[in-house]
Coordinates of C-alpha atoms and ligand atoms in Angstrom, one line a residue:
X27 CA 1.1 -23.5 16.1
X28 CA 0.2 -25.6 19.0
X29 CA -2.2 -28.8 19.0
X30 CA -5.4 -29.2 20.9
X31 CA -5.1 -28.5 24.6
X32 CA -7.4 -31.4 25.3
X33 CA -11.3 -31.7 25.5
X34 CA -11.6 -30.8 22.4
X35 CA -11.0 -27.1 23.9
X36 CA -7.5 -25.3 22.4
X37 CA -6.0 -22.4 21.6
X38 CA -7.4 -20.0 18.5
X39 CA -4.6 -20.0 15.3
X40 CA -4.1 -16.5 13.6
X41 CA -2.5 -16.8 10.4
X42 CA -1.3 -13.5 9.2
X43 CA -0.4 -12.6 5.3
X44 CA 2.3 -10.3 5.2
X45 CA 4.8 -8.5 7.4
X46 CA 4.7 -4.8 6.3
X47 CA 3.3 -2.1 8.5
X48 CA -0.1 -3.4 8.7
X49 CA 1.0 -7.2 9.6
X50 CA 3.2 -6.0 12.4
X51 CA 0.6 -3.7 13.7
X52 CA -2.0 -6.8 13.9
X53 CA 1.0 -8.7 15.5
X54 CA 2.0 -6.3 17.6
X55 CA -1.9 -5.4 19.3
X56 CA -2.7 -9.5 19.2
X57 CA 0.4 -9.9 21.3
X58 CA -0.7 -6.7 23.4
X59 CA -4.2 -8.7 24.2
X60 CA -2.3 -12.1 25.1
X61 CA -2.8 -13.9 21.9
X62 CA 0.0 -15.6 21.5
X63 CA -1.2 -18.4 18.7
X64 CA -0.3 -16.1 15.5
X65 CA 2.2 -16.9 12.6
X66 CA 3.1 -13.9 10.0
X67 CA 3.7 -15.2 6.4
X68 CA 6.0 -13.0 4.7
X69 CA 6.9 -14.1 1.1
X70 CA 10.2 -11.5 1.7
X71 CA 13.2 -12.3 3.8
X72 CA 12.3 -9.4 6.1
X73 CA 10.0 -6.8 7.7
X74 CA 8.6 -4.0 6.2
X75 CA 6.7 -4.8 3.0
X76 CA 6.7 -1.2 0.9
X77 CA 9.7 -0.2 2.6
X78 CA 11.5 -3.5 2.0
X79 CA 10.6 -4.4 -1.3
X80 CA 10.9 -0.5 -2.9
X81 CA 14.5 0.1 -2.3
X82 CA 15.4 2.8 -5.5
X83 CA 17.1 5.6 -5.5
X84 CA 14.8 8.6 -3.9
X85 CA 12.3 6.5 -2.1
X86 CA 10.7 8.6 0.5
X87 CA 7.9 8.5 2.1
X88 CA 5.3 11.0 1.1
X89 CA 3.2 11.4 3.8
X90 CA 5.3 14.0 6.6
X91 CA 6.8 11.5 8.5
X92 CA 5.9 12.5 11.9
X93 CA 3.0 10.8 10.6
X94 CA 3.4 8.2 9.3
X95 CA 4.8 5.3 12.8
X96 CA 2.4 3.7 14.8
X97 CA 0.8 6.1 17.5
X98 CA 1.7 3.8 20.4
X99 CA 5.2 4.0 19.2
X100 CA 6.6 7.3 18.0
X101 CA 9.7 7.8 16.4
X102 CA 10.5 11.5 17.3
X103 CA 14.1 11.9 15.3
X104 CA 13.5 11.4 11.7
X105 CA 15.9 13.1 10.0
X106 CA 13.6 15.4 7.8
X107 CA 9.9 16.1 7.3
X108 CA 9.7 13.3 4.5
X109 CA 12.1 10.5 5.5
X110 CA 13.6 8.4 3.1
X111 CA 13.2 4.5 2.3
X112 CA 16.2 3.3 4.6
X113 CA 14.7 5.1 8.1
X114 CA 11.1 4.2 7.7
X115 CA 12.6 0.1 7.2
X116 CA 14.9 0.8 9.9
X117 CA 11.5 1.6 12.0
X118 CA 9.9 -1.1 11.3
X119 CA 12.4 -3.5 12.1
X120 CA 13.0 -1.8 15.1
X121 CA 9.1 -2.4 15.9
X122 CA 9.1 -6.2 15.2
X123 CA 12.3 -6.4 17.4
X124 CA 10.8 -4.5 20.2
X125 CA 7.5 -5.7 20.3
X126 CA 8.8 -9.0 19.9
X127 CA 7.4 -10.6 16.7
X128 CA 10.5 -11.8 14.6
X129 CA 9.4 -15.3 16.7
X130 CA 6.3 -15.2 15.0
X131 CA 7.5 -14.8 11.4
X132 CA 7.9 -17.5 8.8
X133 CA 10.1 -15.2 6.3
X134 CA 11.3 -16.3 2.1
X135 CA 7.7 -18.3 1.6
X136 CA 4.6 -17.0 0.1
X137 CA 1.2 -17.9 0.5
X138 CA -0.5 -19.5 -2.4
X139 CA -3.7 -21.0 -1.6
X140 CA -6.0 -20.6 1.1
X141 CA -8.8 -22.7 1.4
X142 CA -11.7 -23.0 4.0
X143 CA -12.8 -26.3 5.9
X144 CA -16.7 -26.6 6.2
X145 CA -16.3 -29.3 8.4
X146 CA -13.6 -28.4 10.5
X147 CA -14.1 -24.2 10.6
X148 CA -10.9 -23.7 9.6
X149 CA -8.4 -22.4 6.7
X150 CA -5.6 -24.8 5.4
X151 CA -3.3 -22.8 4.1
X152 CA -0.6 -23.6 1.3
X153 CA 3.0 -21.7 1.1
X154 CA 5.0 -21.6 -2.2
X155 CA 7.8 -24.4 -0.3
X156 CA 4.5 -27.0 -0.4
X157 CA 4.7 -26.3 3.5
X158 CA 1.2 -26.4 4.4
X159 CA -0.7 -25.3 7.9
X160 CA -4.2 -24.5 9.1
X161 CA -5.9 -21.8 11.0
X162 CA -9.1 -20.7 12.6
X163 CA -8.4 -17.5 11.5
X164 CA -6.4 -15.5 8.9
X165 CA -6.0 -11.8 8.6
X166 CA -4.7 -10.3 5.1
X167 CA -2.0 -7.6 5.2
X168 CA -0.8 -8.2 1.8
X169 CA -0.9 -4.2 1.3
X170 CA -2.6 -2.6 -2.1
X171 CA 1.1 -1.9 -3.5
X172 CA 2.6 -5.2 -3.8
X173 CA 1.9 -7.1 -7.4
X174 CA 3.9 -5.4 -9.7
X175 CA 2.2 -4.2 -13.0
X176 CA 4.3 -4.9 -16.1
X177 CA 3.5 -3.0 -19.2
X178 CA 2.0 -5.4 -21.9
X179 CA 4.9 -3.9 -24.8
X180 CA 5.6 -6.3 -27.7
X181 CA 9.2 -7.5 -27.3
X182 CA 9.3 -6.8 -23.6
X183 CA 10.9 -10.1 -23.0
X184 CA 13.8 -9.4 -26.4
X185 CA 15.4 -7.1 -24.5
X186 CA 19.3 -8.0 -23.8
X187 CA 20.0 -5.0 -21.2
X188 CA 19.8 -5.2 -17.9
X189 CA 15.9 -4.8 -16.9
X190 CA 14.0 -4.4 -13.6
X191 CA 10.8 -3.3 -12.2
X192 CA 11.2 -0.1 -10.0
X193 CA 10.0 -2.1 -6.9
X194 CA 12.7 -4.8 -7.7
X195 CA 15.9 -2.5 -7.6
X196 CA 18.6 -4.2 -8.5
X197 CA 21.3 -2.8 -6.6
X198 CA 24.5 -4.6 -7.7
X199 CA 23.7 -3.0 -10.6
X200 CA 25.9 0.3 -11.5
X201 CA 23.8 3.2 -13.8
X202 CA 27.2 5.4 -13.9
X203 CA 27.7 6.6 -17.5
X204 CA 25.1 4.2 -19.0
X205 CA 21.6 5.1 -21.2
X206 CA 18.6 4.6 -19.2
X207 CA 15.1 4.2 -20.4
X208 CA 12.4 4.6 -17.6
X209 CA 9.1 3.4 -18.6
X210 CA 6.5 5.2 -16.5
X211 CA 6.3 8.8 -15.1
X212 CA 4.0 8.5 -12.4
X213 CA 4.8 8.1 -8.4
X214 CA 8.0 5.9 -8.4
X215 CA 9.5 8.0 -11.3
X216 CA 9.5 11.1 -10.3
X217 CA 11.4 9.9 -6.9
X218 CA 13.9 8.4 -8.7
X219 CA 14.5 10.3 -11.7
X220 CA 16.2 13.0 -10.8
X221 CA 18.6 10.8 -8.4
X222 CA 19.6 8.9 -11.7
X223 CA 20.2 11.3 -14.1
X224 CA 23.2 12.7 -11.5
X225 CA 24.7 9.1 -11.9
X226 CA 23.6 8.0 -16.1
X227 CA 25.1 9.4 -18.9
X228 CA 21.7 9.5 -20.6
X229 CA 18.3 9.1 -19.1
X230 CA 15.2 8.9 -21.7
X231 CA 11.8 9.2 -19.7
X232 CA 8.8 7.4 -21.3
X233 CA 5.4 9.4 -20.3
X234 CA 2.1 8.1 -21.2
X235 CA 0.4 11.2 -19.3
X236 CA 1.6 13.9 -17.3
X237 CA 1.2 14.0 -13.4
X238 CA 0.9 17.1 -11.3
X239 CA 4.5 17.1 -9.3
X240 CA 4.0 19.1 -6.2
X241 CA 6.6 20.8 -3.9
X242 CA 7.4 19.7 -0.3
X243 CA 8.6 21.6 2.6
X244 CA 11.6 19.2 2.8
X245 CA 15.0 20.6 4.7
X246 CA 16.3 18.3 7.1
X247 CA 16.0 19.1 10.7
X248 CA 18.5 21.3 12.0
X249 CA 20.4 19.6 15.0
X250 CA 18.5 22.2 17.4
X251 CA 15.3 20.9 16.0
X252 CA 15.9 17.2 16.4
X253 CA 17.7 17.3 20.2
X254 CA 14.0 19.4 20.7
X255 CA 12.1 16.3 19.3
X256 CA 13.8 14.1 21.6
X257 CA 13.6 15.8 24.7
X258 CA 10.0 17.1 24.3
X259 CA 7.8 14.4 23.3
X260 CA 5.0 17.0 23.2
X261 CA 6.9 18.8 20.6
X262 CA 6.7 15.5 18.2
X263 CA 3.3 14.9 19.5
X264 CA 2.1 18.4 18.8
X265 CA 3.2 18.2 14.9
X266 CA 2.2 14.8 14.2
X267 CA -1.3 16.6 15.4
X268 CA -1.1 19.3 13.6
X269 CA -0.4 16.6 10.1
X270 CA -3.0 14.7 11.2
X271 CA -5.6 18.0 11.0
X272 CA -4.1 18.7 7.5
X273 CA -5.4 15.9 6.2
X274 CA -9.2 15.7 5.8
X275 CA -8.9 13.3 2.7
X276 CA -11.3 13.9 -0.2
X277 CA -12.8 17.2 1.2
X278 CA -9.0 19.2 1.9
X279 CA -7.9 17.5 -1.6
X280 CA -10.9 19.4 -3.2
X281 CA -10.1 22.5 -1.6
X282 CA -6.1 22.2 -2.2
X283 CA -6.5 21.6 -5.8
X284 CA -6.5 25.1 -6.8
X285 CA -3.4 26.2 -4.8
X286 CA -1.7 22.7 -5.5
X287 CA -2.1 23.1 -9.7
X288 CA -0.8 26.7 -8.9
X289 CA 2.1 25.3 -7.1
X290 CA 2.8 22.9 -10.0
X291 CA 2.5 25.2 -12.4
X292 CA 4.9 27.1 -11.0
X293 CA 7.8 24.7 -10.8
X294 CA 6.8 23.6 -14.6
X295 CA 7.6 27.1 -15.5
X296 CA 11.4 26.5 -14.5
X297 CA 11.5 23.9 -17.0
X298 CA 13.6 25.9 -19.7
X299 CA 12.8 24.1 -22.9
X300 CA 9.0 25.0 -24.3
X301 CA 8.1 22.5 -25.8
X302 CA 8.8 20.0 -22.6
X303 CA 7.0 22.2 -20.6
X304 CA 4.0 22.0 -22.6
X305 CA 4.4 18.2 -22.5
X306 CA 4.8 18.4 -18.5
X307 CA 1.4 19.8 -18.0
X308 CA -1.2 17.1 -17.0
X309 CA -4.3 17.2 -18.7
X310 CA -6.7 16.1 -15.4
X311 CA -7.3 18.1 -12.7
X312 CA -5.0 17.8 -10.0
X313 CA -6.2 15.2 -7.1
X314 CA -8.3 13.3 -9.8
X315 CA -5.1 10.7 -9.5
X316 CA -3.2 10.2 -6.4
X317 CA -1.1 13.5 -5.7
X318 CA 2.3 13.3 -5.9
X319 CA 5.5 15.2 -4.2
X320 CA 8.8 16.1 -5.4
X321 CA 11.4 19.4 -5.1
X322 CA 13.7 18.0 -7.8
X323 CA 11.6 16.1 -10.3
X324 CA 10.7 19.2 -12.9
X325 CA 14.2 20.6 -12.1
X326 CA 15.7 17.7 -14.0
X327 CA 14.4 18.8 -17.4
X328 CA 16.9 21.2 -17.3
X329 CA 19.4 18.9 -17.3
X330 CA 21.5 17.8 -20.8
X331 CA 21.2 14.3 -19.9
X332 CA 17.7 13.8 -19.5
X333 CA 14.6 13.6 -22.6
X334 CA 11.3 13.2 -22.0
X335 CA 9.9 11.2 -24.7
X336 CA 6.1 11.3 -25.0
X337 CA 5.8 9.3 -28.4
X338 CA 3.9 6.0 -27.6
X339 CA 5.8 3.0 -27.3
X340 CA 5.3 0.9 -30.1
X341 CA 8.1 -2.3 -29.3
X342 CA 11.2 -3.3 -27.2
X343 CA 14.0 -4.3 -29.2
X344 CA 16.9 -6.4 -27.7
X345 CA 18.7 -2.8 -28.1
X346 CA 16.4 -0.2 -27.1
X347 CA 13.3 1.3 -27.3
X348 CA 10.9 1.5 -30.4
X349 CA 8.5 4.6 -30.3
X350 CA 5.1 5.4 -32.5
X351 CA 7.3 7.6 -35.0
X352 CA 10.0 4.6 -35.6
X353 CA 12.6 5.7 -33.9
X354 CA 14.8 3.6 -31.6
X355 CA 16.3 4.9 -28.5
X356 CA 19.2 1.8 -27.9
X357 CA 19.4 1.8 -24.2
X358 CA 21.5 -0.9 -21.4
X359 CA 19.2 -0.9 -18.7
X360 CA 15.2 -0.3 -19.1
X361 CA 13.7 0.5 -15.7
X362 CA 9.9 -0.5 -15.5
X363 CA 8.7 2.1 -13.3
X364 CA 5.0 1.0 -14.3
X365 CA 3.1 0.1 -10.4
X366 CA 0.9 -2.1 -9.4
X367 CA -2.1 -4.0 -9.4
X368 CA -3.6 -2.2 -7.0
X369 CA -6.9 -3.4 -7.3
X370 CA -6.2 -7.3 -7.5
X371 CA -6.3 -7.1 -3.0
X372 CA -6.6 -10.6 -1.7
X373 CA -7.4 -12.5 -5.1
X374 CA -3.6 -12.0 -5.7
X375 CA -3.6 -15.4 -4.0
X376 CA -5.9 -18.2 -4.5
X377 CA -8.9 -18.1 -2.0
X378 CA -11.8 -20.7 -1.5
X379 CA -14.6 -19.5 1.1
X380 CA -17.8 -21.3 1.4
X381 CA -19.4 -23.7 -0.9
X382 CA -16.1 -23.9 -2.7
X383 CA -16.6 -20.2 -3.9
X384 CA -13.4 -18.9 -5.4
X385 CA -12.4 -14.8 -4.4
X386 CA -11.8 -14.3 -8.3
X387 CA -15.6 -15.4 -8.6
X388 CA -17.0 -13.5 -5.7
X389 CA -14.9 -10.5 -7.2
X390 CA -15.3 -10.8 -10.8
X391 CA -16.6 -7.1 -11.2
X392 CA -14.0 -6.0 -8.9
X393 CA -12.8 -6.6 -5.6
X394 CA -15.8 -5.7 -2.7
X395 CA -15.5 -5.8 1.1
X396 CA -17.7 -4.8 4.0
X397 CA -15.9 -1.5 5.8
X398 CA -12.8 -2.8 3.7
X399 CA -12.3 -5.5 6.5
X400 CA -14.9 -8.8 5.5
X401 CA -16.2 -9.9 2.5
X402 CA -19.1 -12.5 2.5
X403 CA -18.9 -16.0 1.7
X404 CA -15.1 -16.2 3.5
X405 CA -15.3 -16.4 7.5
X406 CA -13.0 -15.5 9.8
X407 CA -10.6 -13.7 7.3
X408 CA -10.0 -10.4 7.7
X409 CA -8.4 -7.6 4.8
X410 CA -6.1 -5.0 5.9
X411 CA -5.9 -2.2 3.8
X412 CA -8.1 -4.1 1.7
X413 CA -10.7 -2.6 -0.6
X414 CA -11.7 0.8 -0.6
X415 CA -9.4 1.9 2.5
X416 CA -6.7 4.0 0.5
X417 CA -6.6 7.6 2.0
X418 CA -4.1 10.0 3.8
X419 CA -1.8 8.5 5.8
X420 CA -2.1 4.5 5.8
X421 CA -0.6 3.8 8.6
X422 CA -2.9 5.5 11.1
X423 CA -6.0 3.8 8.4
X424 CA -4.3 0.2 8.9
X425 CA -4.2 1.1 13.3
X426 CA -8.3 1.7 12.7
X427 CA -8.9 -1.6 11.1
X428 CA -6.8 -3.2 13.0
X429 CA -8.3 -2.5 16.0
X430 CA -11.5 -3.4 14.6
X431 CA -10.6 -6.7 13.7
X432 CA -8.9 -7.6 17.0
X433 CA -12.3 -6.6 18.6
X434 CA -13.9 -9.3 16.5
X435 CA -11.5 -12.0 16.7
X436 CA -12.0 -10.9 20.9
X437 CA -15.2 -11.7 20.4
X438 CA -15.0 -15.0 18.7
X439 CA -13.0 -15.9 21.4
X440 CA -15.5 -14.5 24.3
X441 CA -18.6 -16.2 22.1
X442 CA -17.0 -19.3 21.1
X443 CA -17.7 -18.5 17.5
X444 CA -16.6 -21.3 15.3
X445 CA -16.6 -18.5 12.6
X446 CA -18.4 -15.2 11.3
X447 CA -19.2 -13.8 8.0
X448 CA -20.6 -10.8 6.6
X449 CA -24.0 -11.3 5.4
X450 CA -23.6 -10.2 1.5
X451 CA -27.4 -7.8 2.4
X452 CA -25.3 -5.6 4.1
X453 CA -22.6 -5.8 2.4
X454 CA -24.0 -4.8 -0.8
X455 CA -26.2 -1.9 1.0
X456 CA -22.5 -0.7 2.2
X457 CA -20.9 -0.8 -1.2
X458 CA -24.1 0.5 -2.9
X459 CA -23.6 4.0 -0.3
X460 CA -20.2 3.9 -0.4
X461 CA -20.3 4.1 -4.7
X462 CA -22.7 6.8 -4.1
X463 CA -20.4 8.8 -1.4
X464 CA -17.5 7.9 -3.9
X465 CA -19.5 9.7 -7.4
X466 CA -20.3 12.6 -4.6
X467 CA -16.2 13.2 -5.5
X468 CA -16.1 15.5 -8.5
X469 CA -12.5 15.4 -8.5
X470 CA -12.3 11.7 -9.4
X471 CA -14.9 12.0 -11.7
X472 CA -12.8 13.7 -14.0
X473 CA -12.2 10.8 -16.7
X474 CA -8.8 9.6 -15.0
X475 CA -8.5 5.7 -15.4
X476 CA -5.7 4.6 -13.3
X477 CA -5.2 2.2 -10.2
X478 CA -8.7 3.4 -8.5
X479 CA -10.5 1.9 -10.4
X480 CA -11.7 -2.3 -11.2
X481 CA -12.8 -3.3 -14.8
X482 CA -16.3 -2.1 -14.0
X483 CA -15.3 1.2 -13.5
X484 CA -16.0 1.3 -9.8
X485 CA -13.4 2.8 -7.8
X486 CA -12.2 -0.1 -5.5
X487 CA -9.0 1.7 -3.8
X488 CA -9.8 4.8 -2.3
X489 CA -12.1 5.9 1.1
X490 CA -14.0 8.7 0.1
X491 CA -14.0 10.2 3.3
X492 CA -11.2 11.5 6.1
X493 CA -9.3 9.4 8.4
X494 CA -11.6 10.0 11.5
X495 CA -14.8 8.8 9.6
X496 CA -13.2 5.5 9.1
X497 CA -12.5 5.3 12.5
X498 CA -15.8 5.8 13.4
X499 CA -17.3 3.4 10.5
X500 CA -15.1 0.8 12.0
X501 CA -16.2 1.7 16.0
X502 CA -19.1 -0.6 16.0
X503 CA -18.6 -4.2 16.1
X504 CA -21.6 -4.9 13.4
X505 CA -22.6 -7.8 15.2
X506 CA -26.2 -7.9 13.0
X507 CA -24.3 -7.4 10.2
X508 CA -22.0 -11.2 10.8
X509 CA -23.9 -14.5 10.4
X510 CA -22.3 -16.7 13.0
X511 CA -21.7 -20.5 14.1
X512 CA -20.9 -21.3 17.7
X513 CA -18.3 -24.0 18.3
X514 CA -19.5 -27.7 17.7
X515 CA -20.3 -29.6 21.3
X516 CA -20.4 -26.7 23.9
X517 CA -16.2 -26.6 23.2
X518 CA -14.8 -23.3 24.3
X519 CA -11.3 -21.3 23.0
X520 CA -9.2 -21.8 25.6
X521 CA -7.5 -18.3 26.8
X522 CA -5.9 -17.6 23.8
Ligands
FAD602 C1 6.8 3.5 -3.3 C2 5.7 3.7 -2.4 C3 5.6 4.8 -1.6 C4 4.5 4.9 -0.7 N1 4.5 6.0 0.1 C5 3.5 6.1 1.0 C6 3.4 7.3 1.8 O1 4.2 8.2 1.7 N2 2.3 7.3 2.7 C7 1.4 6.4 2.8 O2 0.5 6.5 3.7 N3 1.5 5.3 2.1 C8 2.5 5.1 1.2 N4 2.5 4.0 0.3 C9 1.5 2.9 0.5 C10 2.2 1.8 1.4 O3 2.0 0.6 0.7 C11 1.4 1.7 2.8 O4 1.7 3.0 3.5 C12 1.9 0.6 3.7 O5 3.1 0.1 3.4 C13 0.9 -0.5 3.6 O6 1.2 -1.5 4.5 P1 0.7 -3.0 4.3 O7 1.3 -3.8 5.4 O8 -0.8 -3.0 4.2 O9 1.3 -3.5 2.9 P2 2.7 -3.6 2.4 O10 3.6 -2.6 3.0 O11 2.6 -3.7 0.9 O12 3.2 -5.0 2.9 C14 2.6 -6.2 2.4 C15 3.5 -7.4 2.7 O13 2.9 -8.6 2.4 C16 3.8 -9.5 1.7 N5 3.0 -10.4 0.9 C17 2.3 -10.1 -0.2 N6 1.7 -11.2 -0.7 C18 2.1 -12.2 0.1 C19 1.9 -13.6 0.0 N7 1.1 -14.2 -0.9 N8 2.5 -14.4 1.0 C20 3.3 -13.8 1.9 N9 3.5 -12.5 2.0 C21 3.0 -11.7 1.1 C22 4.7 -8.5 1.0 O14 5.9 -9.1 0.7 C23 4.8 -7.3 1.9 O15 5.9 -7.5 2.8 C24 3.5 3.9 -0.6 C25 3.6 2.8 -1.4 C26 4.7 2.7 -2.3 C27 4.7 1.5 -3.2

């Protein structure tokens, strides 16, 4: 980053945290408004974030894909309605290139430590290589889906196989003919289920609780239907509409549920063995934990080669798999398909704000934010897809905040803000609502206890409401809401 410009007056410094979507949007709309004085910090050795890091076989996105790009830059030919790992990563790096950011990013180092400067406004920031740097601002686009959750099973660490999180694919490694446990049954598992069992010999699924598997509308544009999408940006711009006014988050999943349980049913019906159907059917309503989509996952009960085992898990063995009733299922890879820590946010990296105080402290009930974007006591560091922003399609919530928190680093710039910072009144009157508007949701009041909610049993992850009312929340600027400090000695940001 550059040096003072002289009188005192320079350029601001935007540290970002993270290159996936929501990093390379903030990159991409700083760049738009001239700001030209931003690093991204990416602990991977590319773009991409979700799409980079989940890389097993199945990955899709489940969102209809028309969707889910950036609305200033549509891709128009994906190659069906719910495109696979490999195109939406091949979109995003096509974004960075175009819009000119792989300049900006510092890739293979992660951010460890962030600490703020009373004296000098500013956050020094510490990467895993010991490199260190400051800025006078730093926005968070860590994502919610990124610190992989490890099951806490005695033994884990005995096993001899070959063992991997499903977010850490190990793709040297060959499944063909082997026995496969998969620990886990929720979103990542029923992608890639049924596109091992065509490749293992054996394929034992471990399921703690049953998930409602919905069916997708999923053939692959015909050529007709993609030459269409590419001469006729209406055509694109029509159905990505038309997606958009599909989803009306928690009030449309309410009214879905009914139709969407039916639709599951259905499929579990095909499942020929009894007794695994009985064990496929979920024992929540369906929408009380986050919906999931896939043609071919209850189809695969039918095959030979594939046994759900619902027995708890009692121990790893260097061989295999130890269940509640003794037996042990030898296997020679284990695949942890077990998620994340979504609720961790920002204290998944050491944070000091003011007075020294430590995120983990500020967030020992669970992690709090003002609009999902601030959270008081740390200025001038913004959250994307930070608490309580989790809903419909992410990437059209991640364009809303960040235009919202361009606008305020715009006006730290046009004030000559040294910093800002939520005022924690507010804050806590937002987060008192927003509890309220989240208990208003019968459906996730149904006694699920999953990644929505913190230790305190607040739901932290999700937005209660749809897409457009989080546009509109984040409309206003809020100045009453920020406490603020102008520059010391009438010094000025120079341009930016
Ligand atoms: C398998 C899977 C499927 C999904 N499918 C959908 C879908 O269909 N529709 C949908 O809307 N959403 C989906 N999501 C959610 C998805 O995470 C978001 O859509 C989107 O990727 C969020 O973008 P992001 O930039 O906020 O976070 P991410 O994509 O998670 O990117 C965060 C980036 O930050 C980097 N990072 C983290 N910590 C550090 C650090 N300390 N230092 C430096 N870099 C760091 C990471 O390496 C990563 O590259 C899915 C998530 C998963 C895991």
């Amino acid at each position: 980053m550059s040096e003072k410009l002289g009188n005192g007056d320079r350029a601001l410094r935007i540290a970002i945290i993270g290159a996936g979507p929501g990093g390379l949007c903030m990159g991409i709309r700083l760049a738009g408004a001239g700001f030209e004085n931003f690093e991204i910090f990416e602990k991977a050795d590319g773009v991409g974030g979700t799409w980079y890091h989940n890389r097993y076989p199945g990955c899709a996105c489940d969102v209809p894909s028309h969707l889910y790009s950036y609305s200033f830059e549509l891709k128009r030919d994906w190659s069906r309605p719910y495109a696979p790992q490999r195109e939406i990563l091949a979109y995003l790096e096509h974004c960075a290139e175009k819009y000119g950011l792989v300049p900006h990013c510092r890739f293979g180092d992660a951010v460890v430590r962030a600490r703020w400067n009373e004296t000098a406004s500013n956050w020094t920031i510490e990467l895993a290589s010991g490199r260190t740097t400051t800025a006078d601002v730093v926005v968070s686009s860590i994502g919610m889906f990124n610190e992989v959750s490890m099951p806490d099973i005695p033994g884990l660490d005995t096993f001899a196989g070959t063992s991997f999180h499903s977010s850490r694919w190990d793709r040297k490694h060959d499944l063909s003919g082997e026995t496969v446990g998969v620990i886990g049954s929720a979103a990542s598992a029923v992608q890639l289920v049924p596109e091992i069992v065509k490749q293992a010999g054996q394929v034992f699924l471990f399921q703690r609780s049953a998930n409602w598997v919905a069916p997708k509308d999923d053939t692959p544009y015909t050529t007709e239907k993609l030459v269409r999408f590419r001469n006729d940006p209406d055509a694109a711009a029509k159905l990505r509409q038309r997606i958009f006014d599909s989803l009306g988050g928690t009030r449309v999943i309410a009214e879905m549920a009914a139709e969407q349980e039916a639709a599951c049913l259905a499929r579990i019906a095909e499942v020929r063995d009894p007794q695994v159907r009985a064990r496929l059917i979920p024992e929540h309503p369906w929408g009380c934990k986050r919906p999931l989509f896939s043609n071919d996952y209850y189809p695969a009960f039918n095959r030979a080669n594939l046994e759900l085992v619902t027995d708890r898990i009692e121990r790893i063995t260097p061989r295999g798999i130890v269940t509640a009733d003794g037996r042990e299922r030898r296997v020679h890879t284990m695949i942890l398909a077990t998620g994340f820590a979504a609720t961790k946010f920002l204290s998944a990296i050491d944070v000091v704000g003011r007075g020294g105080l430590a995120i983990g402290d500020a967030w020992r009930d669970g992690a709090q934010a003002y609009k999902g974007v601030t959270t008081a006591g740390f200025p001038n560091l913004f959250m994307l897809y930070g608490p309580n922003t989790n809903a419909d399609s992410i990437i059209t919530m991640l364009e809303y905040q960040v235009d919202h928190v361009l606008r305020q680093i715009q006006r730290i710039v046009r004030e000559n803000l040294a910093w800002i910072d939520v005022k924690p009144e507010p804050m806590d009157r937002y987060n008192a609502q927003l509890q309220r508007d989240i208990e208003a949701v019968e459906l996730w009041q149904a006694g699920c206890t999953d990644y929505y909610r913190a230790p305190d049993g607040r739901i932290v992850t999700q937005w209660p409401h749809s897409m457009p009312a989080l546009e509109q929340a984040l409309s206003s600027l809020d100045e009453d809401v920020y406490e603020i400090a102008a520059l010391p000695d009438g010094r000025c940001w120079t341009g930016r």
